[in-house]
Short mmCIF file of C-alpha atoms in Angstrom, two decimals:
data_model
loop_
_atom_site.label_atom_id
_atom_site.label_comp_id
_atom_site.label_asym_id
_atom_site.label_seq_id
_atom_site.Cartn_x
_atom_site.Cartn_y
_atom_site.Cartn_z
CA MET A 1 145.93 133.65 75.55
CA HIS A 2 147.07 132.10 78.83
CA THR A 3 149.83 129.51 78.76
CA PHE A 4 150.41 127.11 81.62
CA ALA A 5 153.82 126.46 83.08
CA THR A 6 155.34 123.06 82.50
CA PRO A 7 156.62 121.08 85.51
CA GLU A 8 160.18 121.95 84.52
CA GLU A 9 159.35 125.66 84.79
CA THR A 10 157.92 125.29 88.28
CA ALA A 11 159.64 124.68 91.57
CA PHE A 12 158.00 121.23 91.96
CA PRO A 13 161.04 119.04 91.11
CA ASP A 14 163.31 121.22 93.24
CA CYS A 15 160.83 120.98 96.10
CA LEU A 16 160.86 117.17 96.04
CA LEU A 17 164.65 117.20 96.04
CA ALA A 18 164.68 119.61 99.00
CA LEU A 19 162.28 117.42 101.01
CA ALA A 20 163.95 114.07 100.27
CA PRO A 21 166.76 114.38 102.89
CA HIS A 22 164.13 114.96 105.61
CA GLU A 23 161.93 112.00 104.68
CA THR A 24 163.57 109.40 106.97
CA THR A 25 163.52 111.65 110.02
CA VAL A 26 159.87 112.54 109.52
CA LYS A 27 158.96 108.88 108.98
CA LEU A 28 160.54 107.90 112.29
CA SER A 29 158.82 110.75 114.08
CA ILE A 30 155.37 110.01 112.64
CA ARG A 31 155.64 106.24 113.06
CA GLY A 32 156.60 106.49 116.71
CA ARG A 33 154.14 109.22 117.63
CA TYR A 34 151.07 107.72 115.95
CA ARG A 35 152.02 104.01 116.16
CA LEU A 36 151.62 103.41 112.45
CA SER A 37 152.76 100.50 110.35
CA GLU A 38 155.73 101.02 108.09
CA ALA A 39 153.54 100.97 104.98
CA ASP A 40 151.07 103.52 106.41
CA THR A 41 153.95 105.74 107.48
CA GLN A 42 155.49 105.58 104.01
CA ASP A 43 152.16 106.49 102.41
CA LEU A 44 151.48 109.40 104.77
CA VAL A 45 154.93 110.94 104.40
CA ARG A 46 155.01 110.60 100.61
CA ASP A 47 151.53 112.11 100.40
CA ALA A 48 152.69 114.95 102.65
CA MET A 49 155.68 115.55 100.35
CA LEU A 50 153.37 115.89 97.36
CA ARG A 51 151.03 118.21 99.24
CA VAL A 52 153.87 120.50 100.32
CA CYS A 53 155.24 120.67 96.79
CA LEU A 54 151.84 121.26 95.22
CA ARG A 55 151.16 124.13 97.63
CA ASN A 56 154.53 125.63 96.79
CA GLU A 57 154.44 124.90 93.09
CA TYR A 58 155.84 128.25 92.00
CA THR A 59 157.90 129.21 95.04
CA ALA A 60 160.69 127.53 96.96
CA VAL A 61 159.97 126.00 100.37
CA ARG A 62 161.86 128.05 102.93
CA ARG A 63 162.14 125.39 105.65
CA PRO A 64 161.64 122.02 103.94
CA GLY A 65 162.10 119.85 107.04
CA ALA A 66 159.59 121.82 109.08
CA ALA A 67 157.10 121.99 106.21
CA LEU A 68 157.27 118.23 105.71
CA GLN A 69 156.96 117.51 109.45
CA ILE A 70 153.87 119.72 109.79
CA ALA A 71 152.22 118.27 106.67
CA ALA A 72 152.91 114.69 107.80
CA ASP A 73 151.62 115.43 111.33
CA ASN A 74 148.42 116.87 109.87
CA ALA A 75 147.97 113.87 107.57
CA ALA A 76 148.50 111.44 110.46
CA LYS A 77 145.99 113.33 112.63
CA ASP A 78 143.44 113.29 109.81
CA ASP A 79 143.98 109.54 109.37
CA TRP A 80 143.59 108.97 113.12
CA ARG A 81 140.34 110.96 113.19
CA ARG A 82 139.01 109.08 110.18
CA THR A 83 139.87 105.75 111.81
CA ARG A 84 138.11 106.72 115.03
CA ARG A 85 135.03 107.95 113.19
CA TYR A 86 134.78 105.06 110.73
CA SER A 87 136.12 102.00 112.51
CA ARG A 88 137.66 99.34 110.37
CA CYS A 89 136.55 95.75 110.48
CA PRO A 90 138.72 92.75 109.73
CA VAL A 91 138.49 91.37 106.22
CA ASP A 92 136.74 88.01 106.24
CA ASP A 93 135.52 86.50 102.99
CA ALA A 94 132.85 84.49 104.84
CA LEU A 95 131.13 87.68 106.03
CA PRO A 96 129.39 89.86 103.44
CA ALA A 97 129.79 93.10 105.43
CA CYS A 98 131.08 94.59 108.70
CA PRO A 99 129.19 93.49 111.82
CA ALA A 100 126.90 96.11 113.33
CA ALA A 101 128.63 98.29 115.90
#
C-alpha cells in the first residue's frame, strides 16, 4: 500500500521560506522589465513561488533567488504572449461583447 507524504514531510514549507527573502527583488525586476501593474506583478511572482516549490516538492531549491527569477520571467513572458494573442477589451456594461478586431 502506497502512502502519500504530508506537506510537513515535504520540502514545500521550507521552499516558501527560502524564496520569501527574494520576493521583493524579483517583483521590482519583473515590474520594471515588463511594465506590469503592482497587482499583476504580485500575482505573477506569487504564482512563480508556488510553481518553484511544487516542482521541488521533495528536494531543496539550491539557488532560490535564481529559481524564483527564472520562474517569474517565464510567467511574465507567457502573460505577455497571451495578451498579444488575445487582446483585452475595456469593460463597458453598455456593450454586450468586445468589438470586432
